mmCIF file of C-alpha atoms in Angstrom:
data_model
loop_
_atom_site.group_PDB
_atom_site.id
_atom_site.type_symbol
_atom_site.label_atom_id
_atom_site.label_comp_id
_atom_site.label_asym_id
_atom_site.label_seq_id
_atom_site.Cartn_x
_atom_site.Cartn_y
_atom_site.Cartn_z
ATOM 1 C CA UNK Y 1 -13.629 15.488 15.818
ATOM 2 C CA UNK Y 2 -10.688 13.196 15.990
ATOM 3 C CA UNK Y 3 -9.119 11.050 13.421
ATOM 4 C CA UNK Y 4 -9.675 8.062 15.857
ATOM 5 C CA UNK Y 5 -12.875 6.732 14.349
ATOM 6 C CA UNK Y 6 -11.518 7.036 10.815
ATOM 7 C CA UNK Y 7 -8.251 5.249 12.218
ATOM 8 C CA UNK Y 8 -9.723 2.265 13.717
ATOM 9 C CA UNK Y 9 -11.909 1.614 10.839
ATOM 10 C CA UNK Y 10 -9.291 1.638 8.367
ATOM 11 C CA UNK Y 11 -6.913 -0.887 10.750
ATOM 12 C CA UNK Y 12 -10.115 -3.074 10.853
ATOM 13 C CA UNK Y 13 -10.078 -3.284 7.146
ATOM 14 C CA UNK Y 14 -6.710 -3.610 6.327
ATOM 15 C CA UNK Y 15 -7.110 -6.111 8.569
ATOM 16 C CA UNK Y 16 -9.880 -7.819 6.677
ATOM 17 C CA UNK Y 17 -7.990 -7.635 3.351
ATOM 18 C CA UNK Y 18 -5.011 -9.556 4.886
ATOM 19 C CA UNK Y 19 -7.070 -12.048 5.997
ATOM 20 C CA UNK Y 20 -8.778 -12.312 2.706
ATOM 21 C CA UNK Y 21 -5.472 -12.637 1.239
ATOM 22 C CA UNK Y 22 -4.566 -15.231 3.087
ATOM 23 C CA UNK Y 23 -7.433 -17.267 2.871
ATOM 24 C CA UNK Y 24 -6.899 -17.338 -0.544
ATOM 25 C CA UNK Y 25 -4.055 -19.858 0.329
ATOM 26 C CA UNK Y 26 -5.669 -22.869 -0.261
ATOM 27 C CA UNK Y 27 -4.126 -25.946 1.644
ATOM 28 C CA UNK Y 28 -2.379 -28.622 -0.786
ATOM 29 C CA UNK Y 29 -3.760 -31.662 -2.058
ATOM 30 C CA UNK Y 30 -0.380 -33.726 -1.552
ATOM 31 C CA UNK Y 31 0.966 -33.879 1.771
ATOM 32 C CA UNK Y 32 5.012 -33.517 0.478
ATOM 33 C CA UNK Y 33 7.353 -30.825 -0.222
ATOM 34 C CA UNK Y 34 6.290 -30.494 -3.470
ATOM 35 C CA UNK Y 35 3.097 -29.709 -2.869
ATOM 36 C CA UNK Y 36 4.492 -26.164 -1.702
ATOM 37 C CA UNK Y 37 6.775 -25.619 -4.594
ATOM 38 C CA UNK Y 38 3.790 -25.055 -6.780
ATOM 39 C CA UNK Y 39 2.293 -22.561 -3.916
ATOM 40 C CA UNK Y 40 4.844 -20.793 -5.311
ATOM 41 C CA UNK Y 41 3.632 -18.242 -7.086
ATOM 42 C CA UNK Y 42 0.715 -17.689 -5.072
ATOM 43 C CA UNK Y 43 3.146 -17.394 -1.935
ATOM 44 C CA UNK Y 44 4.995 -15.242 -3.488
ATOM 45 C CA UNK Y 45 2.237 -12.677 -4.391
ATOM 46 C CA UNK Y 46 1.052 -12.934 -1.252
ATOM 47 C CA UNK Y 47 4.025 -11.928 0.347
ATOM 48 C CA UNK Y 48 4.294 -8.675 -1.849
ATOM 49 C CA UNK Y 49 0.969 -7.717 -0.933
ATOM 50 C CA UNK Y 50 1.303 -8.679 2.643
ATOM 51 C CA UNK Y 51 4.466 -6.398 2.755
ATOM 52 C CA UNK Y 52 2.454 -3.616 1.193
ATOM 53 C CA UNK Y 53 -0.768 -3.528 3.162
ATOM 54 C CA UNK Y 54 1.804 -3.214 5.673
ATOM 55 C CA UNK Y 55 3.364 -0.218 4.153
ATOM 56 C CA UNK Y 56 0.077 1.400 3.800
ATOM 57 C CA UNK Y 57 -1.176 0.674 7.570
ATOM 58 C CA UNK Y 58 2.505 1.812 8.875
ATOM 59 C CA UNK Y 59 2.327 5.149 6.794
ATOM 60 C CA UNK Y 60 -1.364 5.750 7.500
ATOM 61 C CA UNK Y 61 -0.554 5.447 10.936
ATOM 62 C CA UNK Y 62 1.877 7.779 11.333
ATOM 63 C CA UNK Y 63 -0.333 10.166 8.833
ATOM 64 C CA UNK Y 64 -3.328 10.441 10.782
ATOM 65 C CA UNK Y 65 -1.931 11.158 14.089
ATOM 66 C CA UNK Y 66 -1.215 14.858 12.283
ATOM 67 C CA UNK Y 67 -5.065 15.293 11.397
ATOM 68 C CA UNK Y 68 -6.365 18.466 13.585
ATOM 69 C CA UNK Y 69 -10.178 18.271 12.754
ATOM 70 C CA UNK Y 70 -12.063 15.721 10.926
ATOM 71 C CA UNK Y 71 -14.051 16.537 7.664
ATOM 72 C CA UNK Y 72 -16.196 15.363 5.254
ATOM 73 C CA UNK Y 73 -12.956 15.573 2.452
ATOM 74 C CA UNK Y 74 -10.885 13.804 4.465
ATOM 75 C CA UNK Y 75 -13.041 11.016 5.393
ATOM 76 C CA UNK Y 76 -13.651 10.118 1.587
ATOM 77 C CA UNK Y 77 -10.285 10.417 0.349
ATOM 78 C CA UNK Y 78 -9.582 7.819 3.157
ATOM 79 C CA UNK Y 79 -12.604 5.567 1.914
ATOM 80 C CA UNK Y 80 -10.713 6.090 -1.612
ATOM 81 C CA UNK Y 81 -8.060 5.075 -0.297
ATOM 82 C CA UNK Y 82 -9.365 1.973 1.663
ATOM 83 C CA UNK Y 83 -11.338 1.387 -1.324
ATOM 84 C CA UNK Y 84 -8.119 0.876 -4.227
ATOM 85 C CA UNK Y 85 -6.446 -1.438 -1.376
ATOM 86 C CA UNK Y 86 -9.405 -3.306 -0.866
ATOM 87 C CA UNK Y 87 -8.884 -4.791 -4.577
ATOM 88 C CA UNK Y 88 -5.778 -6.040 -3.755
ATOM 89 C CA UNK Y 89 -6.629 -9.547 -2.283
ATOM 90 C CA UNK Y 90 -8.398 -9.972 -5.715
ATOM 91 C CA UNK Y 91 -5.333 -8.978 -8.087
ATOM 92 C CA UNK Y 92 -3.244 -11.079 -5.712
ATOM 93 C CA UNK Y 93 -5.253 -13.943 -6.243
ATOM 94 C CA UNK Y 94 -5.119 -13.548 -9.725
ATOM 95 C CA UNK Y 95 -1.441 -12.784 -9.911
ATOM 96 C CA UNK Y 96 -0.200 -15.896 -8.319
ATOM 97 C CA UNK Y 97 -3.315 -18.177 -9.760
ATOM 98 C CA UNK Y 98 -2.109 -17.165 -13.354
ATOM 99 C CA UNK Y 99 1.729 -17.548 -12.517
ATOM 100 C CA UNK Y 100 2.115 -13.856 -12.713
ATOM 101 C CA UNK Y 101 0.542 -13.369 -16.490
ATOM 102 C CA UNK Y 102 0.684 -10.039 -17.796
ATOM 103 C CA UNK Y 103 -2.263 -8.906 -17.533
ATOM 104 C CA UNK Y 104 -3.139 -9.806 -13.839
ATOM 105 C CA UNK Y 105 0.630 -8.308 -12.837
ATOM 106 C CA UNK Y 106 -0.393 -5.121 -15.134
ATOM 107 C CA UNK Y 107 -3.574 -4.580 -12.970
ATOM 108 C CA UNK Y 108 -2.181 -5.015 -9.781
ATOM 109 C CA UNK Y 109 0.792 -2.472 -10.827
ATOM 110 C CA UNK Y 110 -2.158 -0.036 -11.638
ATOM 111 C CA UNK Y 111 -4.111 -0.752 -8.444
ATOM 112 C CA UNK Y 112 -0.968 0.137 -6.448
ATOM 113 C CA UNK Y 113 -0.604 3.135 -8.786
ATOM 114 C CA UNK Y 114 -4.098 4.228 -7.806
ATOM 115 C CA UNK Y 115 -3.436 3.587 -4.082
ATOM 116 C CA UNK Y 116 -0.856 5.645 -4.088
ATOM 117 C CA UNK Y 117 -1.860 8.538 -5.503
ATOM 118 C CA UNK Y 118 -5.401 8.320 -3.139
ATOM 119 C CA UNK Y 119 -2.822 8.217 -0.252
ATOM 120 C CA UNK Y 120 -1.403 11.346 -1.760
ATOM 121 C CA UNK Y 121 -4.191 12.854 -1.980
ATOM 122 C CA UNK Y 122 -4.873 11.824 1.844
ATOM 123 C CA UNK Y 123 -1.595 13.342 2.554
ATOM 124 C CA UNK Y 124 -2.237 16.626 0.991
ATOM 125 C CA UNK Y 125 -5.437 16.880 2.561
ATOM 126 C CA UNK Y 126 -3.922 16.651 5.828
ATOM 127 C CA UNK Y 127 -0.962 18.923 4.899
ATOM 128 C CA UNK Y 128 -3.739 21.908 4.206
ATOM 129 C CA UNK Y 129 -4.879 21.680 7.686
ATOM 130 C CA UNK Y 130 -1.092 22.336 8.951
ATOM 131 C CA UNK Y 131 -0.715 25.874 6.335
ATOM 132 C CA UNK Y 132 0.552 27.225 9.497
ATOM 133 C CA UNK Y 133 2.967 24.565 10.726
ATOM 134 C CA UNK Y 134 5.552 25.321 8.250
ATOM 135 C CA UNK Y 135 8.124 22.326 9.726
ATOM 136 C CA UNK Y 136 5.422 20.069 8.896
ATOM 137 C CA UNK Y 137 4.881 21.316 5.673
ATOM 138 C CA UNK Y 138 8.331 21.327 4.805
ATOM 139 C CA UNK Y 139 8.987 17.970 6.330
ATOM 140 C CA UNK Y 140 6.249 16.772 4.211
ATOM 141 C CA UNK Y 141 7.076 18.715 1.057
ATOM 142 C CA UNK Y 142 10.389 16.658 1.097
ATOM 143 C CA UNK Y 143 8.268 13.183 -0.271
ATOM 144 C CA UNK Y 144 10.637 12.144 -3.097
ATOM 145 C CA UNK Y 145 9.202 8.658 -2.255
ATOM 146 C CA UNK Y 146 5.849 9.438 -2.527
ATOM 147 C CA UNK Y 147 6.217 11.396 -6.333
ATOM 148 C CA UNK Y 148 8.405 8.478 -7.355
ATOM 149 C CA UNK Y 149 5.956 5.331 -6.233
ATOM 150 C CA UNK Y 150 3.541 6.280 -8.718
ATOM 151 C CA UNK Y 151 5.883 6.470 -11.337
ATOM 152 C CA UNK Y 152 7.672 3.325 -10.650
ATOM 153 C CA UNK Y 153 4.049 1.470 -10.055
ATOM 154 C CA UNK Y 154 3.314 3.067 -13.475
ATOM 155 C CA UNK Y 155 6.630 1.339 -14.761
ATOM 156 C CA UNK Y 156 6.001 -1.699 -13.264
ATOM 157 C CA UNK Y 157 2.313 -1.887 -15.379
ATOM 158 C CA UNK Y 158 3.526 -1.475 -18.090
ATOM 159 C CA UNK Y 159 6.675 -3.927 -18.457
ATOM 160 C CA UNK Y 160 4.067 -6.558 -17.160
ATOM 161 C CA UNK Y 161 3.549 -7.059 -20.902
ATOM 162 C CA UNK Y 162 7.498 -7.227 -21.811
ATOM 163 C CA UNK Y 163 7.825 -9.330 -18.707
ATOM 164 C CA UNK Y 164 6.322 -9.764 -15.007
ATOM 165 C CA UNK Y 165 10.277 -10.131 -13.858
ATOM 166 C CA UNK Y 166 10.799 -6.892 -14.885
ATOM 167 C CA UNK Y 167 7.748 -6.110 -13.125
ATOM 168 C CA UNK Y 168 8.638 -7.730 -10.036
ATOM 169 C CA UNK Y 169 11.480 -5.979 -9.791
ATOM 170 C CA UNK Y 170 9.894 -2.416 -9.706
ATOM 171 C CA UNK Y 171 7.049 -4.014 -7.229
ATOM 172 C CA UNK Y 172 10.310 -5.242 -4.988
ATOM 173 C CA UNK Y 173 12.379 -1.628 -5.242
ATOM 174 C CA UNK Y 174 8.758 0.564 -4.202
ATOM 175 C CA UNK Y 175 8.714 -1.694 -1.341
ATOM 176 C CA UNK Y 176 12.225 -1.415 0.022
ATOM 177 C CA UNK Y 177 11.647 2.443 -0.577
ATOM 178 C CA UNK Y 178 9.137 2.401 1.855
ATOM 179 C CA UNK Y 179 10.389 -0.504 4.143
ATOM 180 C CA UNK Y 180 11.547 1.621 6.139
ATOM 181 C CA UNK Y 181 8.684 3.860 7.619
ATOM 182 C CA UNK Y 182 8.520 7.399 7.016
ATOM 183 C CA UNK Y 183 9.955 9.054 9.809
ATOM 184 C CA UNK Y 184 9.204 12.865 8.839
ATOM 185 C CA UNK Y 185 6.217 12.896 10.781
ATOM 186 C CA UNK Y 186 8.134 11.655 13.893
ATOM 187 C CA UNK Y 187 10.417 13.914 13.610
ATOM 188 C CA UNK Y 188 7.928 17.074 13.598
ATOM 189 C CA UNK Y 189 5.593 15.595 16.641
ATOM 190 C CA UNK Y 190 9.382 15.123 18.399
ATOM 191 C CA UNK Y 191 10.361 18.992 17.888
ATOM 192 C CA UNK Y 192 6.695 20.048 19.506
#
């Protein structure tokens, strides 16, 4: 079996949760500029998660087109996966409603932190298949994004409570880490 099925259903709901997230956007009273100065905050944690659902779905894309069978492992670390992302329309609701509180900024730093490491664990599951493929394996070996996310993410939790700037900034630097999209896997179906 093909990754197909499990690809298709988790663009469907990444699509879902960006259009949760954006329907979280509620249109302004006023009818002036003003009115979207104090979207603000919600804007602006929409953006981040907008740009990070993105990530994810870029990544994931390239990730599952290196699946060789289908298994029962693989299909729920995906749904673990899917399911850590799928809180993110709620923490960015809460982020931006609360002006980027500490505690709100804290979770979504630790749901990021837990997406990550389920896409890890995604990743690895996928590398077993390839124990034979040692370009891949190598290729993939070389992640020094992937062990630092978590880590940053981690950071990023815990300065929510010294400040959610600080914060912010370590949300900002994961996601120009992984702006660009990982090319390994290119690189490895290019050389076949």
């Amino acid at each position: 079996m093909k990754a197909n099925r499990m690809e298709a259903f988790s663009d469907g709901v990444l699509a879902i949760i960006i259009t949760i997230m954006v329907l979280e956007l509620k249109i302004p009273e006023e009818h002036d500029w003003h009115a979207l100065v104090d979207l603000g905050p919600k804007m602006l944690s929409y953006i981040f998660s907008f740009v990070y659902v993105g990530i994810y779905w870029n990544n994931h894309h390239h990730l599952l087109h290196m699946v060789r069978t289908m298994n029962g492992r693989l299909m729920w670390l995906n749904l673990l996966l899917l399911f850590w992302l799928s809180l993110i329309p709620f923490t960015t609701a809460w982020m931006g409603e609360s002006h980027f509180s500490a505690t709100p900024t804290a979770l979504y730093g630790i749901i990021l932190l837990l997406a990550a490491i389920s896409y890890s664990l995604v990743q690895r599951t996928i590398m077993s298949q390839h124990s034979g493929d040692s370009r891949f394996v190598i290729a993939m070996g070389k992640d020094w994004k992937g062990k630092l996310s978590p880590f940053l993410y981690l950071i990023a939790a815990l300065t929510a409570y010294i400040s959610p700037w600080i914060s912010g900034f370590f949300f900002v630097l994961v996601a120009v880490i992984w702006f660009v999209p990982d090319k390994r896997i290119e690189h490895v179906l290019k050389g076949r």
